[in-house]
Coordinates of C-alpha atoms and ligand atoms in Angstrom, one line a residue:
Chain A
M1 CA 30.3 15.3 13.1
E2 CA 33.8 14.3 14.1
E3 CA 32.8 10.7 14.8
L4 CA 31.5 10.3 11.3
K5 CA 34.7 11.7 9.7
K6 CA 36.8 9.5 12.0
L7 CA 34.8 6.3 11.3
A8 CA 34.9 6.9 7.5
K9 CA 38.6 7.5 7.6
E10 CA 39.2 4.3 9.5
L11 CA 37.0 2.2 7.3
L12 CA 38.8 3.5 4.2
E13 CA 42.2 3.1 5.8
N14 CA 41.8 -0.5 6.9
K15 CA 40.1 -1.3 3.6
T16 CA 36.8 -2.4 5.1
V17 CA 35.1 -0.2 2.5
A18 CA 36.1 0.9 -1.0
A19 CA 34.2 4.1 -0.8
V20 CA 31.8 5.9 1.5
I21 CA 28.8 7.4 -0.1
G22 CA 27.8 10.4 2.0
Y23 CA 27.0 14.1 2.1
Q24 CA 29.2 17.1 1.7
Q25 CA 28.4 20.7 2.8
V26 CA 27.9 23.2 0.0
D27 CA 26.9 26.2 2.0
D28 CA 25.2 26.6 5.5
K29 CA 21.9 25.2 4.4
R30 CA 22.8 22.9 1.5
T31 CA 24.6 19.6 1.1
K32 CA 25.3 17.4 -1.9
P33 CA 26.2 13.8 -2.3
I34 CA 29.9 12.9 -2.3
I35 CA 31.6 9.6 -2.9
V36 CA 34.7 9.4 -0.8
T37 CA 37.4 7.0 -1.9
T38 CA 40.5 8.2 0.0
P39 CA 41.0 8.5 3.8
E40 CA 42.0 12.1 3.3
D41 CA 38.7 13.1 1.8
A42 CA 36.8 11.6 4.7
S43 CA 37.0 15.0 6.4
K44 CA 34.5 16.3 3.9
L45 CA 31.7 14.2 5.2
V46 CA 28.9 15.8 7.2
F47 CA 25.5 15.0 8.5
N48 CA 22.7 17.4 9.4
E49 CA 19.2 18.5 8.6
Y50 CA 20.2 19.4 5.1
C51 CA 21.1 15.9 4.1
L52 CA 18.1 15.4 1.9
N53 CA 19.2 12.8 -0.7
N54 CA 18.4 9.2 -0.2
L55 CA 21.9 7.9 -1.2
A56 CA 20.7 4.3 -1.4
V57 CA 19.8 5.1 -5.1
Y58 CA 23.6 4.9 -5.9
L59 CA 24.0 1.4 -4.5
T60 CA 22.4 -0.3 -7.6
K61 CA 24.4 1.8 -10.1
A62 CA 27.0 -0.2 -12.0
R63 CA 29.5 2.6 -11.8
I64 CA 29.3 2.6 -8.0
K65 CA 29.2 -1.1 -7.7
N66 CA 32.4 -1.3 -9.8
L67 CA 34.2 0.9 -7.2
A68 CA 33.9 -1.9 -4.8
K69 CA 35.9 -4.2 -7.0
Q70 CA 39.6 -3.8 -6.2
N71 CA 42.5 -6.0 -7.1
G72 CA 40.4 -9.1 -7.6
T73 CA 38.5 -8.8 -4.3
T74 CA 35.3 -7.0 -3.6
L75 CA 35.1 -4.6 -0.7
K76 CA 32.0 -3.2 0.9
L77 CA 30.5 0.1 0.0
G78 CA 30.0 2.4 2.9
I79 CA 26.9 4.5 3.0
V80 CA 25.8 7.3 5.3
A81 CA 22.1 6.6 5.8
K82 CA 19.2 8.1 7.6
P83 CA 16.8 5.5 9.1
C84 CA 14.4 6.0 6.1
D85 CA 17.3 5.5 3.7
I86 CA 18.0 2.3 5.4
H87 CA 14.5 1.1 4.6
A88 CA 15.4 1.5 1.0
I89 CA 18.6 -0.5 1.5
V90 CA 16.7 -3.2 3.3
A91 CA 14.1 -3.3 0.4
L92 CA 17.0 -3.6 -2.1
I93 CA 18.4 -6.5 -0.1
Q94 CA 15.0 -8.2 0.1
E95 CA 14.6 -7.8 -3.7
S96 CA 18.1 -9.4 -4.2
Q97 CA 19.6 -6.2 -5.7
L98 CA 22.2 -6.2 -3.0
K99 CA 23.7 -8.4 -0.4
R100 CA 23.8 -7.4 3.3
E101 CA 27.5 -8.0 3.3
D102 CA 28.0 -5.7 0.3
V103 CA 27.2 -2.6 2.3
Y104 CA 28.6 -1.0 5.5
I105 CA 25.7 1.0 6.8
I106 CA 26.7 4.1 8.8
G107 CA 23.2 4.6 10.3
M108 CA 22.5 8.1 11.6
N109 CA 20.1 9.0 14.3
C110 CA 17.7 11.4 12.7
H111 CA 15.2 13.9 13.9
G112 CA 14.1 15.1 10.5
V113 CA 15.3 17.0 7.5
V114 CA 14.1 20.3 5.9
K115 CA 11.7 20.4 3.0
D116 CA 14.2 22.1 0.9
Y117 CA 17.7 23.7 1.0
G118 CA 18.0 27.2 2.4
M119 CA 15.3 26.8 5.0
D120 CA 15.9 27.0 8.8
F121 CA 15.0 23.8 10.5
S122 CA 11.7 24.0 12.4
G123 CA 8.3 22.4 12.5
E124 CA 7.1 24.5 9.6
T125 CA 9.9 23.5 7.3
L126 CA 10.1 19.8 8.3
A127 CA 9.9 17.5 5.3
T128 CA 6.4 16.0 5.0
K129 CA 7.8 12.5 5.1
C130 CA 9.3 13.1 8.6
T131 CA 5.9 13.7 10.3
P132 CA 4.7 10.2 10.1
C133 CA 8.2 8.8 10.5
D134 CA 8.4 6.1 13.2
S135 CA 12.1 5.2 12.9
H136 CA 14.3 8.0 14.1
K137 CA 16.9 5.4 15.1
P138 CA 18.4 3.1 12.4
L139 CA 16.9 -0.3 12.2
Y140 CA 19.9 -2.0 10.6
S141 CA 23.3 -0.5 10.8
D142 CA 26.9 -1.5 11.2
S143 CA 27.7 1.7 13.1
N144 CA 25.1 4.0 14.7
L145 CA 26.1 7.6 15.0
G146 CA 24.6 11.0 15.7
E147 CA 22.7 12.8 18.4
V148 CA 19.2 11.8 19.3
K149 CA 16.9 14.9 19.3
D150 CA 13.2 15.4 19.2
T151 CA 11.3 15.7 16.0
P152 CA 9.1 18.8 15.8
K153 CA 5.4 17.8 16.1
V154 CA 3.3 18.9 13.2
S155 CA 0.2 17.5 11.5
D156 CA 0.5 14.9 8.8
E157 CA 0.0 17.0 5.7
V158 CA 0.1 14.3 3.1
L159 CA -2.4 12.1 4.9
E160 CA -4.7 15.1 5.2
K161 CA -4.4 15.8 1.5
I162 CA -5.2 12.2 0.8
Q163 CA -8.3 12.3 2.9
A164 CA -9.4 15.5 1.1
V165 CA -9.0 13.8 -2.2
E166 CA -11.0 10.8 -1.0
K167 CA -13.8 13.0 -0.1
M168 CA -14.1 14.1 -3.8
S169 CA -16.4 12.4 -6.3
H170 CA -14.7 10.1 -8.8
K171 CA -15.1 12.7 -11.5
E172 CA -13.5 15.4 -9.4
R173 CA -10.6 13.1 -8.5
F174 CA -10.0 12.2 -12.1
E175 CA -10.0 15.9 -13.0
Y176 CA -7.7 16.7 -10.1
F177 CA -5.1 14.1 -10.9
K178 CA -5.4 14.7 -14.6
K179 CA -4.6 18.4 -14.0
E180 CA -1.6 17.4 -11.9
F181 CA -0.4 14.8 -14.3
D182 CA -0.8 17.2 -17.2
K183 CA 2.1 19.1 -15.8
C184 CA 4.4 16.1 -16.3
I185 CA 7.1 16.7 -18.8
K186 CA 8.3 13.1 -18.8
C187 CA 11.7 13.9 -17.6
Y188 CA 11.8 10.8 -15.5
A189 CA 13.6 12.5 -12.6
C190 CA 11.2 10.8 -10.3
R191 CA 12.4 7.5 -11.6
A192 CA 16.1 8.5 -11.5
A193 CA 15.8 9.6 -7.9
C194 CA 14.0 6.6 -6.6
P195 CA 16.2 4.0 -4.9
L196 CA 13.7 1.3 -5.9
C197 CA 13.3 2.2 -9.5
Y198 CA 16.4 0.2 -10.5
C199 CA 15.1 -1.6 -13.6
Q200 CA 17.8 -1.6 -16.3
R201 CA 15.0 -1.1 -18.8
C202 CA 11.9 0.7 -17.7
I203 CA 8.6 -0.2 -19.2
T204 CA 8.2 3.3 -20.5
D205 CA 11.3 2.9 -22.6
K206 CA 10.0 -0.1 -24.4
T207 CA 8.8 0.7 -27.8
V208 CA 7.7 -2.6 -29.3
P209 CA 4.9 -2.3 -28.4
R210 CA 4.9 1.1 -26.7
W211 CA 3.0 0.5 -23.5
V212 CA 3.4 4.0 -22.1
E213 CA 3.5 6.8 -24.6
S214 CA 6.5 8.9 -24.0
S215 CA 5.4 12.2 -25.4
P216 CA 4.0 14.5 -22.8
H217 CA 0.2 14.7 -23.3
S218 CA -2.7 13.8 -21.0
R219 CA -3.0 10.2 -22.2
G220 CA 0.7 9.3 -21.8
N221 CA 1.1 11.3 -18.7
F222 CA -1.8 9.4 -17.0
S223 CA -0.4 6.1 -18.0
W224 CA 3.1 6.9 -16.8
N225 CA 2.0 8.2 -13.4
V226 CA -0.3 5.2 -12.9
V227 CA 2.5 2.8 -13.9
R228 CA 5.1 4.5 -11.7
A229 CA 2.8 4.5 -8.7
F230 CA 1.7 0.9 -9.3
H231 CA 5.3 -0.4 -9.7
L232 CA 6.2 1.2 -6.4
S233 CA 3.0 -0.1 -4.6
G234 CA 3.9 -2.1 -1.6
R235 CA 7.6 -1.3 -2.3
C236 CA 7.9 2.4 -1.8
I237 CA 9.6 3.2 1.5
G238 CA 8.3 6.8 1.5
C239 CA 11.6 8.7 1.2
G240 CA 9.9 11.3 -0.8
E241 CA 12.8 11.7 -3.3
C242 CA 10.6 11.3 -6.3
E243 CA 8.4 14.2 -5.3
R244 CA 11.5 16.3 -4.4
A245 CA 13.0 15.6 -7.8
C246 CA 9.9 16.4 -9.8
P247 CA 10.5 19.7 -11.5
M248 CA 6.8 20.2 -12.1
D249 CA 5.8 19.8 -8.4
I250 CA 3.4 16.9 -9.0
P251 CA 2.3 15.6 -5.6
L252 CA 3.7 12.1 -6.1
S253 CA 3.6 11.4 -2.4
L254 CA -0.2 11.5 -2.6
L255 CA 0.0 8.4 -4.7
N256 CA 2.8 6.6 -2.9
R257 CA 1.5 7.2 0.5
R258 CA -2.0 6.1 -0.5
M259 CA -0.6 2.8 -1.7
T260 CA 1.5 2.4 1.4
E261 CA -1.7 2.7 3.4
T262 CA -3.2 -0.1 1.2
A263 CA -0.2 -2.3 1.9
K264 CA -0.6 -1.7 5.6
Q265 CA -4.3 -2.2 5.7
A266 CA -4.8 -5.1 3.3
F267 CA -1.6 -6.9 4.1
A268 CA -0.2 -5.5 7.3
Y269 CA 3.1 -4.8 5.5
V270 CA 5.4 -1.9 5.6
S271 CA 8.2 -2.0 3.0
G272 CA 11.8 -2.1 3.9
R273 CA 11.5 -3.0 7.6
S274 CA 12.7 -6.6 7.8
L275 CA 15.5 -8.6 6.2
D276 CA 13.8 -11.8 7.3
T277 CA 10.5 -11.5 5.4
P278 CA 10.0 -11.8 1.6
T279 CA 8.8 -8.7 -0.2
L280 CA 5.0 -8.1 -0.3
V281 CA 4.5 -8.2 -4.1
G282 CA 7.1 -10.9 -4.6
S283 CA 5.2 -13.3 -2.4
Y284 CA 1.7 -14.3 -1.7
D285 CA -0.4 -15.9 1.0
V286 CA -3.3 -18.2 0.2
K287 CA -5.2 -16.5 3.0
D288 CA -5.1 -13.1 1.3
S289 CA -8.5 -11.4 1.0
D290 CA -10.6 -12.6 -1.9
E291 CA -13.1 -9.8 -1.6
L292 CA -12.2 -8.2 -4.9
F293 CA -13.2 -11.2 -6.9
M294 CA -16.6 -12.3 -8.0
Chain B
M1 CA -26.6 8.1 -19.8
S2 CA -27.4 10.1 -22.8
D3 CA -27.8 7.8 -25.8
K4 CA -30.4 5.0 -25.5
N5 CA -28.7 3.0 -28.2
W6 CA -25.3 3.2 -26.7
E7 CA -23.7 -0.1 -26.1
P8 CA -20.6 -0.3 -23.9
K9 CA -17.4 -1.8 -25.1
I10 CA -16.2 -4.4 -22.6
V11 CA -12.8 -6.1 -22.7
A12 CA -12.3 -9.3 -20.8
F13 CA -8.8 -10.6 -20.1
V14 CA -9.2 -14.3 -19.3
C15 CA -6.9 -17.1 -18.5
N16 CA -6.5 -19.9 -20.9
W17 CA -7.1 -22.7 -18.5
C18 CA -10.2 -21.7 -16.6
T19 CA -12.2 -18.7 -17.6
Y20 CA -11.6 -19.1 -21.3
T21 CA -12.6 -22.7 -21.1
G22 CA -15.6 -21.6 -19.0
A23 CA -16.5 -19.2 -21.8
D24 CA -16.2 -22.0 -24.3
L25 CA -18.5 -24.1 -22.2
A26 CA -21.0 -21.3 -22.1
G27 CA -20.8 -21.3 -25.9
T28 CA -21.2 -25.0 -26.4
S29 CA -24.0 -25.1 -23.8
R30 CA -25.7 -22.5 -26.0
L31 CA -26.0 -20.1 -23.1
K32 CA -26.6 -16.5 -24.2
Y33 CA -24.5 -13.6 -23.0
P34 CA -24.1 -10.0 -24.1
T35 CA -22.0 -9.5 -27.2
N36 CA -20.4 -6.4 -25.9
V37 CA -17.6 -8.3 -24.4
K38 CA -14.4 -9.0 -26.3
L39 CA -12.3 -11.8 -24.9
I40 CA -8.6 -11.6 -24.8
R41 CA -7.0 -14.9 -23.9
V42 CA -3.8 -14.9 -21.9
M43 CA -2.1 -17.9 -20.4
C44 CA -2.6 -17.0 -16.8
S45 CA -4.3 -14.3 -14.7
G46 CA -0.8 -13.7 -13.2
G47 CA 0.4 -12.7 -16.7
I48 CA -2.1 -9.8 -17.1
D49 CA 0.0 -6.7 -16.7
P50 CA -2.0 -3.7 -15.5
V51 CA -0.7 -1.8 -18.6
F52 CA -3.0 -4.0 -20.6
I53 CA -5.9 -2.4 -18.7
L54 CA -4.6 1.1 -19.3
K55 CA -4.2 0.3 -23.0
A56 CA -7.7 -1.0 -23.2
F57 CA -9.1 2.1 -21.6
E58 CA -6.9 4.3 -23.9
R59 CA -8.5 2.5 -26.8
G60 CA -12.0 3.1 -25.7
A61 CA -13.0 0.3 -23.4
D62 CA -15.8 1.4 -21.1
G63 CA -15.4 -1.5 -18.8
I64 CA -12.9 -4.3 -18.2
L65 CA -13.1 -7.8 -16.7
V66 CA -10.1 -9.7 -15.4
S67 CA -10.8 -13.3 -14.8
G68 CA -8.8 -16.4 -13.9
C69 CA -8.9 -19.7 -12.1
H70 CA -10.1 -20.0 -8.6
P71 CA -7.5 -19.8 -5.8
N72 CA -5.7 -23.2 -5.6
D73 CA -6.8 -24.1 -9.1
C74 CA -4.1 -22.2 -11.0
H75 CA -2.5 -24.2 -13.8
Y76 CA 0.8 -22.7 -12.8
N77 CA 0.0 -23.2 -9.0
A78 CA 0.4 -19.7 -7.8
G79 CA -0.1 -17.3 -10.7
N80 CA -3.5 -16.2 -9.4
F81 CA -2.2 -15.7 -5.9
H82 CA 0.4 -13.3 -7.1
A83 CA -2.2 -11.7 -9.3
R84 CA -4.6 -11.2 -6.4
R85 CA -2.0 -9.1 -4.5
R86 CA -1.2 -7.0 -7.5
W87 CA -4.8 -6.4 -8.4
T88 CA -5.6 -5.3 -4.9
F89 CA -3.2 -2.5 -5.4
F90 CA -4.1 -1.6 -8.9
D91 CA -7.8 -1.6 -8.1
E92 CA -7.3 0.8 -5.2
L93 CA -5.0 3.0 -7.2
L94 CA -7.4 3.4 -10.1
E95 CA -10.3 4.1 -7.8
Y96 CA -8.3 6.6 -5.9
L97 CA -7.4 8.3 -9.1
G98 CA -11.1 8.6 -10.0
V99 CA -12.0 5.5 -12.0
E100 CA -15.3 4.2 -10.6
K101 CA -15.2 0.8 -9.0
G102 CA -17.3 -1.0 -11.6
R103 CA -15.2 0.0 -14.6
L104 CA -12.7 -2.7 -13.7
Q105 CA -14.0 -5.9 -12.2
F106 CA -12.4 -9.2 -11.2
S107 CA -13.6 -12.8 -11.0
W108 CA -12.6 -16.4 -10.7
V109 CA -14.4 -18.6 -13.2
S110 CA -13.5 -22.2 -13.6
A111 CA -13.6 -24.4 -16.7
S112 CA -16.9 -25.9 -15.6
E113 CA -18.6 -22.6 -14.7
G114 CA -20.2 -21.7 -18.0
K115 CA -23.1 -20.3 -16.2
K116 CA -21.0 -18.2 -13.9
F117 CA -19.2 -16.8 -16.8
V118 CA -22.5 -15.6 -18.3
D119 CA -23.6 -14.1 -15.0
V120 CA -20.3 -12.3 -14.5
V121 CA -20.2 -10.9 -18.0
S122 CA -23.8 -9.8 -17.8
K123 CA -23.1 -8.1 -14.5
V124 CA -20.2 -6.2 -15.9
V125 CA -22.1 -5.1 -18.9
N126 CA -25.1 -4.0 -16.8
D127 CA -22.9 -2.1 -14.4
V128 CA -21.1 -0.3 -17.1
K129 CA -24.3 0.5 -19.0
E130 CA -25.5 2.1 -15.8
M131 CA -22.4 4.2 -15.6
G132 CA -22.4 5.2 -19.2
P133 CA -19.5 5.8 -21.6
F134 CA -16.1 6.2 -19.9
K135 CA -15.9 9.9 -20.7
S136 CA -13.1 10.8 -18.4
Y137 CA -10.7 8.5 -20.0
D138 CA -11.9 9.5 -23.5
E139 CA -11.1 13.1 -22.7
L140 CA -7.5 12.1 -22.3
N141 CA -7.6 10.8 -25.8
S142 CA -9.1 14.0 -27.2
E143 CA -6.3 16.0 -25.5
F144 CA -3.9 13.7 -27.3
M145 CA -5.4 15.0 -30.5
T146 CA -5.2 18.7 -29.5
K147 CA -1.6 18.4 -28.5
F148 CA -0.8 17.5 -32.0
P149 CA -2.5 20.3 -34.0
D150 CA -0.8 19.4 -37.2
M151 CA -3.1 16.4 -37.7
P152 CA -6.6 17.5 -36.8
E153 CA -8.3 15.4 -39.4
I154 CA -6.7 12.2 -38.5
D155 CA -9.0 10.1 -36.4
K156 CA -8.0 8.4 -33.2
N157 CA -7.9 5.0 -34.8
M158 CA -5.2 6.2 -37.2
I159 CA -3.0 7.2 -34.4
I160 CA -3.4 3.9 -32.7
K161 CA -2.4 2.2 -35.9
E162 CA 0.7 4.3 -36.3
E163 CA 1.6 3.4 -32.8
E164 CA 1.2 -0.2 -33.5
A165 CA 3.4 0.0 -36.6
V166 CA 6.4 1.0 -34.5
Ligands
SF4_1 S1 11.6 10.3 7.5 FE1 12.5 9.8 9.6 S2 14.5 9.0 9.2 FE2 13.8 10.0 7.3 S3 14.7 12.1 7.3 FE3 12.6 12.2 8.2 S4 12.8 11.9 10.4 FE4 14.7 11.2 9.4
SF4_2 S1 8.6 6.1 -4.9 FE1 9.4 8.1 -4.2 S2 9.1 8.0 -1.9 FE2 8.9 5.9 -2.7 S3 10.9 5.0 -2.5 FE3 10.7 5.8 -4.6 S4 11.6 7.9 -4.4 FE4 11.1 7.2 -2.3
SF4_3 S1 9.7 13.9 -12.2 FE1 7.6 14.8 -12.4 S2 7.6 15.8 -14.5 FE2 9.4 14.4 -14.4 S3 8.5 12.4 -15.2 FE3 8.3 12.3 -13.0 S4 6.2 13.1 -12.6 FE4 6.8 13.7 -14.7

């Protein structure tokens, strides 16, 4: 990844960017996020199948935004982004959380990432989000780097699971999800990892009145998981970070993906794909289907 | 359905300008509709947050109606258009999670449609009667009780009151 290191070094040297948010190798099969602020450190940047994080989550953090403010001017923030991460950046721009000129997107060509660190990259270990992925080349980027390789072909595991759930009766489904949600410990890691969960104050943190009970029991867990999935409906870009962050292995992608399908089918909308359209839930069309209403 | 005398609890979230006024008209026209329904007036269907629905289910609603002005009739021009998109997602999400379709229903009822209000409410009540008590959600409540073994005697309503006092 010499070209990545070289580009980042240049960008930092000529003060195009104040920092580059990227990945650093930890061991052969593991990386971690790094925020590079000096040209010397640019050599630490890498990109490979172990770059799992969606770094777009950092772009809305005040601490990171402040990095861009230098001597009275505001520089850009550089970010190493996979095509799916760029969808998150696009969604953030659509939702006015960011301006296009605030970021310098180093878009990486991507043929998939592993499910988890420590695995060899193959069809079997391909992250589930990569199977239905249709954008292996960055949609928006200021520089486009990386090799183009083929993504292993495997079946769409998440969609199959969704179809299996939809075959169940309502009662069985309720039981199934209740059991899954019961595992929730309300750590809110799913929220912290999600690039689109940027609210300064989440509805679950509101106590007067308390809309979503915060103690981990069935009732509160159900509310929380419904609210999380609903607030991401039509917005989720499917990076899978929430599910990866969940310490209790709750299949959050079953909810996200199902809502993504609704967005596609009911509104022909895919989140984070175009800077020229308004967001789905932030806009409306008088011609939207009226079927739901008596 | 087990108990013949069981009557469902229905909560209706209605907008001030159309459906609430429609319900008012039903009243002044002396039309009869089931008393199971408790109206909650909000200013606009676009202001009904889905957490209201979850709260109502948590507190024992067996069925819920959400109703506002017809498209193009919104007092605030576009509240109901925004609502329509959001409800499309919420409805599908709840159904996917195992809440039967009829538990949560939607309608547009204008200020002059007293009769339609009666029809809609009767339909919701009948549908929910057919489905019986919303046991699945109620079980979530009972687990709430067992997770707090120190207060086995306190009934559900007490907990709700404490929560409100926050
Ligand atoms: S979803 Fe697509 S862009 Fe994202 S990591 Fe997988 S293959 Fe790459
Ligand atoms: S909800 Fe999950 S998959 Fe969707 S954008 Fe957020 S972290 Fe990514
Ligand atoms: S990460 Fe998992 S356990 Fe933690 S709050 Fe989210 S769903 Fe619950």
